[in-house]
JSON list of C-alpha atoms in Angstrom, two decimals:
[
{"chain": "A", "resi": 1, "resn": "MET", "atom": "CA", "xyz": [0.00, 0.00, 0.00]},
{"chain": "A", "resi": 2, "resn": "ASN", "atom": "CA", "xyz": [1.44, 3.35, -0.97]},
{"chain": "A", "resi": 3, "resn": "LYS", "atom": "CA", "xyz": [0.64, 6.92, 0.05]},
{"chain": "A", "resi": 4, "resn": "MET", "atom": "CA", "xyz": [-2.06, 7.33, -2.59]},
{"chain": "A", "resi": 5, "resn": "HIS", "atom": "CA", "xyz": [-3.97, 4.36, -1.14]},
{"chain": "A", "resi": 6, "resn": "ILE", "atom": "CA", "xyz": [-3.73, 5.86, 2.34]},
{"chain": "A", "resi": 7, "resn": "VAL", "atom": "CA", "xyz": [-5.05, 9.23, 1.13]},
{"chain": "A", "resi": 8, "resn": "VAL", "atom": "CA", "xyz": [-8.01, 7.56, -0.61]},
{"chain": "A", "resi": 9, "resn": "ARG", "atom": "CA", "xyz": [-8.82, 5.52, 2.51]},
{"chain": "A", "resi": 10, "resn": "ILE", "atom": "CA", "xyz": [-8.75, 8.67, 4.68]},
{"chain": "A", "resi": 11, "resn": "VAL", "atom": "CA", "xyz": [-11.03, 10.53, 2.26]},
{"chain": "A", "resi": 12, "resn": "PHE", "atom": "CA", "xyz": [-13.51, 7.63, 2.28]},
{"chain": "A", "resi": 13, "resn": "ALA", "atom": "CA", "xyz": [-13.54, 7.50, 6.08]},
{"chain": "A", "resi": 14, "resn": "ALA", "atom": "CA", "xyz": [-14.20, 11.26, 6.25]},
{"chain": "A", "resi": 15, "resn": "LEU", "atom": "CA", "xyz": [-16.97, 10.94, 3.66]},
{"chain": "A", "resi": 16, "resn": "ALA", "atom": "CA", "xyz": [-18.56, 8.09, 5.63]},
{"chain": "A", "resi": 17, "resn": "ILE", "atom": "CA", "xyz": [-18.62, 10.23, 8.77]},
{"chain": "A", "resi": 18, "resn": "TYR", "atom": "CA", "xyz": [-20.14, 13.14, 6.84]},
{"chain": "A", "resi": 19, "resn": "LEU", "atom": "CA", "xyz": [-22.86, 10.96, 5.31]},
{"chain": "A", "resi": 20, "resn": "MET", "atom": "CA", "xyz": [-23.69, 9.23, 8.60]},
{"chain": "A", "resi": 21, "resn": "ILE", "atom": "CA", "xyz": [-24.07, 12.55, 10.41]},
{"chain": "A", "resi": 22, "resn": "GLY", "atom": "CA", "xyz": [-26.27, 13.78, 7.56]},
{"chain": "A", "resi": 23, "resn": "LEU", "atom": "CA", "xyz": [-28.68, 10.87, 8.11]},
{"chain": "A", "resi": 24, "resn": "ILE", "atom": "CA", "xyz": [-29.50, 11.94, 11.66]},
{"chain": "A", "resi": 25, "resn": "PRO", "atom": "CA", "xyz": [-32.10, 14.64, 10.76]},
{"chain": "A", "resi": 26, "resn": "GLY", "atom": "CA", "xyz": [-33.96, 12.21, 8.50]},
{"chain": "A", "resi": 27, "resn": "ALA", "atom": "CA", "xyz": [-34.05, 9.59, 11.22]},
{"chain": "A", "resi": 28, "resn": "ILE", "atom": "CA", "xyz": [-35.32, 12.11, 13.77]},
{"chain": "A", "resi": 29, "resn": "GLY", "atom": "CA", "xyz": [-38.02, 13.28, 11.34]},
{"chain": "A", "resi": 30, "resn": "SER", "atom": "CA", "xyz": [-39.12, 9.69, 10.71]},
{"chain": "A", "resi": 31, "resn": "VAL", "atom": "CA", "xyz": [-39.34, 8.91, 14.41]},
{"chain": "A", "resi": 32, "resn": "ALA", "atom": "CA", "xyz": [-41.28, 12.14, 15.00]},
{"chain": "A", "resi": 33, "resn": "LEU", "atom": "CA", "xyz": [-43.66, 11.17, 12.19]},
{"chain": "A", "resi": 34, "resn": "PHE", "atom": "CA", "xyz": [-44.18, 7.79, 13.85]},
{"chain": "A", "resi": 35, "resn": "PHE", "atom": "CA", "xyz": [-45.18, 9.39, 17.15]},
{"chain": "A", "resi": 36, "resn": "GLN", "atom": "CA", "xyz": [-47.44, 11.95, 15.46]},
{"chain": "A", "resi": 37, "resn": "ALA", "atom": "CA", "xyz": [-49.36, 9.32, 13.51]},
{"chain": "A", "resi": 38, "resn": "SER", "atom": "CA", "xyz": [-52.01, 8.95, 16.25]},
{"chain": "A", "resi": 39, "resn": "GLY", "atom": "CA", "xyz": [-53.43, 5.68, 15.01]},
{"chain": "A", "resi": 40, "resn": "ASN", "atom": "CA", "xyz": [-53.22, 6.33, 11.26]},
{"chain": "A", "resi": 41, "resn": "PHE", "atom": "CA", "xyz": [-51.70, 3.04, 10.08]},
{"chain": "A", "resi": 42, "resn": "SER", "atom": "CA", "xyz": [-50.64, 4.32, 6.66]},
{"chain": "A", "resi": 43, "resn": "ILE", "atom": "CA", "xyz": [-48.50, 6.98, 8.31]},
{"chain": "A", "resi": 44, "resn": "ILE", "atom": "CA", "xyz": [-47.14, 4.47, 10.83]},
{"chain": "A", "resi": 45, "resn": "TRP", "atom": "CA", "xyz": [-46.12, 2.15, 7.98]},
{"chain": "A", "resi": 46, "resn": "TRP", "atom": "CA", "xyz": [-44.55, 5.06, 6.13]},
{"chain": "A", "resi": 47, "resn": "ALA", "atom": "CA", "xyz": [-42.56, 6.05, 9.23]},
{"chain": "A", "resi": 48, "resn": "LEU", "atom": "CA", "xyz": [-41.36, 2.48, 9.75]},
{"chain": "A", "resi": 49, "resn": "ALA", "atom": "CA", "xyz": [-40.41, 2.16, 6.09]},
{"chain": "A", "resi": 50, "resn": "SER", "atom": "CA", "xyz": [-38.62, 5.48, 6.28]},
{"chain": "A", "resi": 51, "resn": "VAL", "atom": "CA", "xyz": [-36.57, 4.39, 9.29]},
{"chain": "A", "resi": 52, "resn": "PHE", "atom": "CA", "xyz": [-35.79, 1.11, 7.50]},
{"chain": "A", "resi": 53, "resn": "VAL", "atom": "CA", "xyz": [-34.57, 2.97, 4.40]},
{"chain": "A", "resi": 54, "resn": "ILE", "atom": "CA", "xyz": [-32.37, 5.23, 6.51]},
{"chain": "A", "resi": 55, "resn": "LEU", "atom": "CA", "xyz": [-30.87, 2.25, 8.33]},
{"chain": "A", "resi": 56, "resn": "LEU", "atom": "CA", "xyz": [-30.36, 0.45, 5.02]},
{"chain": "A", "resi": 57, "resn": "PHE", "atom": "CA", "xyz": [-28.60, 3.48, 3.55]},
{"chain": "A", "resi": 58, "resn": "ALA", "atom": "CA", "xyz": [-26.44, 3.81, 6.69]},
{"chain": "A", "resi": 59, "resn": "ALA", "atom": "CA", "xyz": [-25.50, 0.13, 6.42]},
{"chain": "A", "resi": 60, "resn": "ALA", "atom": "CA", "xyz": [-24.63, 0.60, 2.74]},
{"chain": "A", "resi": 61, "resn": "VAL", "atom": "CA", "xyz": [-22.47, 3.63, 3.55]},
{"chain": "A", "resi": 62, "resn": "TYR", "atom": "CA", "xyz": [-20.67, 1.68, 6.26]},
{"chain": "A", "resi": 63, "resn": "TYR", "atom": "CA", "xyz": [-20.17, -1.36, 4.04]},
{"chain": "A", "resi": 64, "resn": "VAL", "atom": "CA", "xyz": [-18.90, 0.56, 1.02]},
{"chain": "A", "resi": 65, "resn": "LEU", "atom": "CA", "xyz": [-16.90, 3.37, 2.63]},
{"chain": "A", "resi": 66, "resn": "ILE", "atom": "CA", "xyz": [-15.53, 1.65, 5.73]},
{"chain": "A", "resi": 67, "resn": "HIS", "atom": "CA", "xyz": [-15.59, -2.11, 5.24]},
{"chain": "A", "resi": 68, "resn": "LYS", "atom": "CA", "xyz": [-14.72, -2.21, 1.50]},
{"chain": "A", "resi": 69, "resn": "ARG", "atom": "CA", "xyz": [-12.69, 0.98, 1.23]},
{"chain": "A", "resi": 70, "resn": "ASP", "atom": "CA", "xyz": [-9.52, -0.96, 0.40]},
{"chain": "A", "resi": 71, "resn": "VAL", "atom": "CA", "xyz": [-11.21, -2.42, -2.68]},
{"chain": "A", "resi": 72, "resn": "LEU", "atom": "CA", "xyz": [-12.38, 1.04, -3.73]},
{"chain": "A", "resi": 73, "resn": "ALA", "atom": "CA", "xyz": [-8.91, 2.46, -3.12]},
{"chain": "A", "resi": 74, "resn": "LYS", "atom": "CA", "xyz": [-7.40, -0.20, -5.39]},
{"chain": "A", "resi": 75, "resn": "ARG", "atom": "CA", "xyz": [-9.95, 0.62, -8.10]},
{"chain": "A", "resi": 76, "resn": "ILE", "atom": "CA", "xyz": [-9.20, 4.32, -7.93]},
{"chain": "A", "resi": 77, "resn": "VAL", "atom": "CA", "xyz": [-5.43, 4.19, -7.45]},
{"chain": "A", "resi": 78, "resn": "GLY", "atom": "CA", "xyz": [-4.61, 0.91, -9.10]},
{"chain": "A", "resi": 79, "resn": "ASP", "atom": "CA", "xyz": [-2.59, -2.09, -8.00]},
{"chain": "A", "resi": 80, "resn": "GLY", "atom": "CA", "xyz": [-0.83, -1.84, -4.65]},
{"chain": "A", "resi": 81, "resn": "GLU", "atom": "CA", "xyz": [2.54, -2.92, -6.05]},
{"chain": "A", "resi": 82, "resn": "ILE", "atom": "CA", "xyz": [3.01, 0.21, -8.12]},
{"chain": "A", "resi": 83, "resn": "ALA", "atom": "CA", "xyz": [5.83, 2.45, -7.07]},
{"chain": "A", "resi": 84, "resn": "GLU", "atom": "CA", "xyz": [5.31, 5.75, -5.34]},
{"chain": "A", "resi": 85, "resn": "PRO", "atom": "CA", "xyz": [4.72, 8.56, -7.82]},
{"chain": "A", "resi": 86, "resn": "GLN", "atom": "CA", "xyz": [7.93, 10.48, -8.38]},
{"chain": "A", "resi": 87, "resn": "THR", "atom": "CA", "xyz": [6.32, 13.68, -9.65]},
{"chain": "A", "resi": 88, "resn": "PRO", "atom": "CA", "xyz": [3.13, 15.51, -8.72]},
{"chain": "A", "resi": 89, "resn": "VAL", "atom": "CA", "xyz": [1.94, 15.05, -12.31]},
{"chain": "A", "resi": 90, "resn": "GLN", "atom": "CA", "xyz": [1.54, 11.32, -11.67]},
{"chain": "A", "resi": 91, "resn": "TRP", "atom": "CA", "xyz": [-0.98, 12.09, -8.91]},
{"chain": "A", "resi": 92, "resn": "LEU", "atom": "CA", "xyz": [-3.33, 13.90, -11.31]},
{"chain": "A", "resi": 93, "resn": "PRO", "atom": "CA", "xyz": [-5.41, 10.96, -12.58]},
{"chain": "A", "resi": 94, "resn": "VAL", "atom": "CA", "xyz": [-5.80, 9.53, -9.08]},
{"chain": "A", "resi": 95, "resn": "ALA", "atom": "CA", "xyz": [-6.74, 12.90, -7.60]},
{"chain": "A", "resi": 96, "resn": "PHE", "atom": "CA", "xyz": [-9.29, 13.65, -10.32]},
{"chain": "A", "resi": 97, "resn": "ARG", "atom": "CA", "xyz": [-10.82, 10.15, -10.09]},
{"chain": "A", "resi": 98, "resn": "LEU", "atom": "CA", "xyz": [-11.04, 10.47, -6.30]},
{"chain": "A", "resi": 99, "resn": "ILE", "atom": "CA", "xyz": [-12.75, 13.84, -6.59]},
{"chain": "A", "resi": 100, "resn": "CYS", "atom": "CA", "xyz": [-15.24, 12.45, -9.11]},
{"chain": "A", "resi": 101, "resn": "VAL", "atom": "CA", "xyz": [-16.07, 9.39, -6.98]},
{"chain": "A", "resi": 102, "resn": "VAL", "atom": "CA", "xyz": [-16.54, 11.50, -3.84]},
{"chain": "A", "resi": 103, "resn": "ALA", "atom": "CA", "xyz": [-18.73, 13.97, -5.76]},
{"chain": "A", "resi": 104, "resn": "GLY", "atom": "CA", "xyz": [-20.77, 11.05, -7.11]},
{"chain": "A", "resi": 105, "resn": "MET", "atom": "CA", "xyz": [-21.29, 9.72, -3.58]},
{"chain": "A", "resi": 106, "resn": "VAL", "atom": "CA", "xyz": [-22.37, 13.13, -2.35]},
{"chain": "A", "resi": 107, "resn": "PHE", "atom": "CA", "xyz": [-24.78, 13.50, -5.30]},
{"chain": "A", "resi": 108, "resn": "LEU", "atom": "CA", "xyz": [-26.21, 10.05, -4.61]},
{"chain": "A", "resi": 109, "resn": "TYR", "atom": "CA", "xyz": [-26.59, 10.95, -0.93]},
{"chain": "A", "resi": 110, "resn": "ARG", "atom": "CA", "xyz": [-28.36, 14.19, -1.90]},
{"chain": "A", "resi": 111, "resn": "PHE", "atom": "CA", "xyz": [-30.63, 12.24, -4.24]},
{"chain": "A", "resi": 112, "resn": "VAL", "atom": "CA", "xyz": [-31.64, 9.78, -1.54]},
{"chain": "A", "resi": 113, "resn": "THR", "atom": "CA", "xyz": [-32.20, 12.43, 1.13]},
{"chain": "A", "resi": 114, "resn": "ARG", "atom": "CA", "xyz": [-34.10, 14.77, -1.20]},
{"chain": "A", "resi": 115, "resn": "ILE", "atom": "CA", "xyz": [-36.44, 11.98, -2.31]},
{"chain": "A", "resi": 116, "resn": "HIS", "atom": "CA", "xyz": [-36.88, 10.91, 1.31]},
{"chain": "A", "resi": 117, "resn": "ILE", "atom": "CA", "xyz": [-37.68, 14.43, 2.51]},
{"chain": "A", "resi": 118, "resn": "SER", "atom": "CA", "xyz": [-40.07, 15.02, -0.38]},
{"chain": "A", "resi": 119, "resn": "LEU", "atom": "CA", "xyz": [-41.97, 11.82, 0.29]},
{"chain": "A", "resi": 120, "resn": "GLN", "atom": "CA", "xyz": [-42.04, 12.60, 3.99]},
{"chain": "A", "resi": 121, "resn": "ALA", "atom": "CA", "xyz": [-43.50, 16.02, 3.21]},
{"chain": "A", "resi": 122, "resn": "LEU", "atom": "CA", "xyz": [-46.16, 14.39, 1.04]},
{"chain": "A", "resi": 123, "resn": "VAL", "atom": "CA", "xyz": [-47.16, 12.18, 3.96]},
{"chain": "A", "resi": 124, "resn": "TYR", "atom": "CA", "xyz": [-47.37, 15.20, 6.27]},
{"chain": "A", "resi": 125, "resn": "LEU", "atom": "CA", "xyz": [-49.46, 17.11, 3.75]},
{"chain": "A", "resi": 126, "resn": "THR", "atom": "CA", "xyz": [-51.84, 14.21, 3.11]},
{"chain": "A", "resi": 127, "resn": "LYS", "atom": "CA", "xyz": [-52.22, 13.92, 6.88]},
{"chain": "A", "resi": 128, "resn": "ALA", "atom": "CA", "xyz": [-53.18, 17.59, 6.93]},
{"chain": "A", "resi": 129, "resn": "GLU", "atom": "CA", "xyz": [-55.60, 16.91, 4.05]},
{"chain": "A", "resi": 130, "resn": "GLN", "atom": "CA", "xyz": [-54.04, 19.59, 1.87]},
{"chain": "A", "resi": 131, "resn": "PRO", "atom": "CA", "xyz": [-52.39, 17.58, -0.94]},
{"chain": "A", "resi": 132, "resn": "LEU", "atom": "CA", "xyz": [-52.51, 20.47, -3.42]},
{"chain": "A", "resi": 133, "resn": "ARG", "atom": "CA", "xyz": [-49.74, 22.29, -1.55]},
{"chain": "A", "resi": 134, "resn": "ALA", "atom": "CA", "xyz": [-47.38, 19.40, -2.27]},
{"chain": "A", "resi": 135, "resn": "ASN", "atom": "CA", "xyz": [-46.97, 20.18, -5.99]},
{"chain": "A", "resi": 136, "resn": "TRP", "atom": "CA", "xyz": [-43.73, 22.07, -5.45]},
{"chain": "A", "resi": 137, "resn": "ARG", "atom": "CA", "xyz": [-42.16, 18.89, -4.07]},
{"chain": "A", "resi": 138, "resn": "TRP", "atom": "CA", "xyz": [-42.67, 17.10, -7.38]},
{"chain": "A", "resi": 139, "resn": "ARG", "atom": "CA", "xyz": [-40.30, 19.56, -9.04]},
{"chain": "A", "resi": 140, "resn": "GLN", "atom": "CA", "xyz": [-37.61, 18.65, -6.51]},
{"chain": "A", "resi": 141, "resn": "ILE", "atom": "CA", "xyz": [-38.21, 14.94, -7.11]},
{"chain": "A", "resi": 142, "resn": "TRP", "atom": "CA", "xyz": [-37.81, 15.36, -10.88]},
{"chain": "A", "resi": 143, "resn": "GLU", "atom": "CA", "xyz": [-34.67, 17.45, -10.42]},
{"chain": "A", "resi": 144, "resn": "SER", "atom": "CA", "xyz": [-33.25, 14.68, -8.26]},
{"chain": "A", "resi": 145, "resn": "VAL", "atom": "CA", "xyz": [-34.11, 12.02, -10.82]},
{"chain": "A", "resi": 146, "resn": "ILE", "atom": "CA", "xyz": [-32.36, 14.03, -13.53]},
{"chain": "A", "resi": 147, "resn": "VAL", "atom": "CA", "xyz": [-29.23, 14.34, -11.36]},
{"chain": "A", "resi": 148, "resn": "LEU", "atom": "CA", "xyz": [-29.10, 10.58, -10.70]},
{"chain": "A", "resi": 149, "resn": "PRO", "atom": "CA", "xyz": [-27.36, 9.61, -14.00]},
{"chain": "A", "resi": 150, "resn": "PHE", "atom": "CA", "xyz": [-24.65, 12.20, -13.33]},
{"chain": "A", "resi": 151, "resn": "ALA", "atom": "CA", "xyz": [-24.13, 10.74, -9.86]},
{"chain": "A", "resi": 152, "resn": "VAL", "atom": "CA", "xyz": [-23.73, 7.26, -11.33]},
{"chain": "A", "resi": 153, "resn": "TYR", "atom": "CA", "xyz": [-21.26, 8.52, -13.95]},
{"chain": "A", "resi": 154, "resn": "LEU", "atom": "CA", "xyz": [-19.20, 10.24, -11.28]},
{"chain": "A", "resi": 155, "resn": "LEU", "atom": "CA", "xyz": [-19.31, 7.12, -9.10]},
{"chain": "A", "resi": 156, "resn": "CYS", "atom": "CA", "xyz": [-17.79, 5.19, -11.99]},
{"chain": "A", "resi": 157, "resn": "GLY", "atom": "CA", "xyz": [-14.83, 7.57, -11.85]},
{"chain": "A", "resi": 158, "resn": "ALA", "atom": "CA", "xyz": [-15.90, 9.71, -14.83]},
{"chain": "A", "resi": 159, "resn": "PRO", "atom": "CA", "xyz": [-13.19, 8.20, -17.08]},
{"chain": "A", "resi": 160, "resn": "HIS", "atom": "CA", "xyz": [-13.72, 10.50, -20.08]},
{"chain": "A", "resi": 161, "resn": "PHE", "atom": "CA", "xyz": [-13.86, 13.60, -17.91]},
{"chain": "A", "resi": 162, "resn": "VAL", "atom": "CA", "xyz": [-10.73, 12.57, -15.98]},
{"chain": "A", "resi": 163, "resn": "ARG", "atom": "CA", "xyz": [-8.74, 11.90, -19.16]},
{"chain": "A", "resi": 164, "resn": "TRP", "atom": "CA", "xyz": [-9.85, 15.22, -20.64]},
{"chain": "A", "resi": 165, "resn": "HIS", "atom": "CA", "xyz": [-9.05, 17.10, -17.43]},
{"chain": "A", "resi": 166, "resn": "VAL", "atom": "CA", "xyz": [-5.60, 15.52, -17.08]},
{"chain": "A", "resi": 167, "resn": "ARG", "atom": "CA", "xyz": [-4.81, 16.35, -20.71]},
{"chain": "A", "resi": 168, "resn": "LYS", "atom": "CA", "xyz": [-5.94, 19.97, -20.28]},
{"chain": "A", "resi": 169, "resn": "THR", "atom": "CA", "xyz": [-4.00, 20.34, -17.03]},
{"chain": "A", "resi": 170, "resn": "LEU", "atom": "CA", "xyz": [-0.83, 19.03, -18.66]},
{"chain": "A", "resi": 171, "resn": "GLU", "atom": "CA", "xyz": [-1.33, 21.37, -21.62]},
{"chain": "A", "resi": 172, "resn": "LEU", "atom": "CA", "xyz": [-1.74, 24.29, -19.24]},
{"chain": "A", "resi": 173, "resn": "CYS", "atom": "CA", "xyz": [1.40, 23.27, -17.37]},
{"chain": "A", "resi": 174, "resn": "ALA", "atom": "CA", "xyz": [3.32, 22.96, -20.64]},
{"chain": "A", "resi": 175, "resn": "GLU", "atom": "CA", "xyz": [2.16, 26.42, -21.75]},
{"chain": "A", "resi": 176, "resn": "SER", "atom": "CA", "xyz": [3.23, 28.01, -18.50]},
{"chain": "A", "resi": 177, "resn": "GLY", "atom": "CA", "xyz": [6.59, 26.20, -18.52]},
{"chain": "A", "resi": 178, "resn": "HIS", "atom": "CA", "xyz": [6.02, 24.29, -15.26]},
{"chain": "A", "resi": 179, "resn": "ASN", "atom": "CA", "xyz": [5.82, 20.85, -16.86]},
{"chain": "A", "resi": 180, "resn": "GLU", "atom": "CA", "xyz": [8.42, 18.29, -15.85]},
{"chain": "A", "resi": 181, "resn": "GLY", "atom": "CA", "xyz": [8.92, 17.17, -19.45]},
{"chain": "A", "resi": 182, "resn": "SER", "atom": "CA", "xyz": [8.90, 13.38, -19.49]},
{"chain": "A", "resi": 183, "resn": "ALA", "atom": "CA", "xyz": [6.36, 13.07, -16.67]},
{"chain": "A", "resi": 184, "resn": "GLY", "atom": "CA", "xyz": [3.70, 14.78, -18.77]},
{"chain": "A", "resi": 185, "resn": "GLU", "atom": "CA", "xyz": [4.45, 12.54, -21.73]},
{"chain": "A", "resi": 186, "resn": "GLU", "atom": "CA", "xyz": [3.99, 9.42, -19.59]},
{"chain": "A", "resi": 187, "resn": "LEU", "atom": "CA", "xyz": [0.38, 10.31, -18.73]},
{"chain": "A", "resi": 188, "resn": "ALA", "atom": "CA", "xyz": [-0.71, 11.64, -22.12]}
]
């Protein structure tokens, strides 16, 4: 394991903590909905399903970002037997891939929480017997659904975007005269 693997593992641990803390408000809202149901079984089932989804998402975050982070680090960085990068230019593809994967995870997290909050609001509004006020939530749901493919692409490491960005960064370095010469040719 080299330094790049260690950096990726640290970033994944920090992201896991961020995502787990972000789940707390949704869990509190679901528990509050359960206690406010006052005998309405459809709302009770919704609250239980909501808590289950939050726990399932938390388990998935733990499994992927804590338990399997070594596998993800190897996918982002590459094989563990590679030598330490000698120049900062060799870090570029790994850094850009890591940024894309983390952004994809954050987008996916935002998608899940936005859908969850919107559905929770619909349950509250149907409980209040004013479903017409919930139309603005549908716009947020559709925006989230449109963002989902971008999240998946970023989770895959955004290979075309990373290659393009590395190439443009190396061109910019070459134009400004800060390129190391052979190191830029190795990555292009």
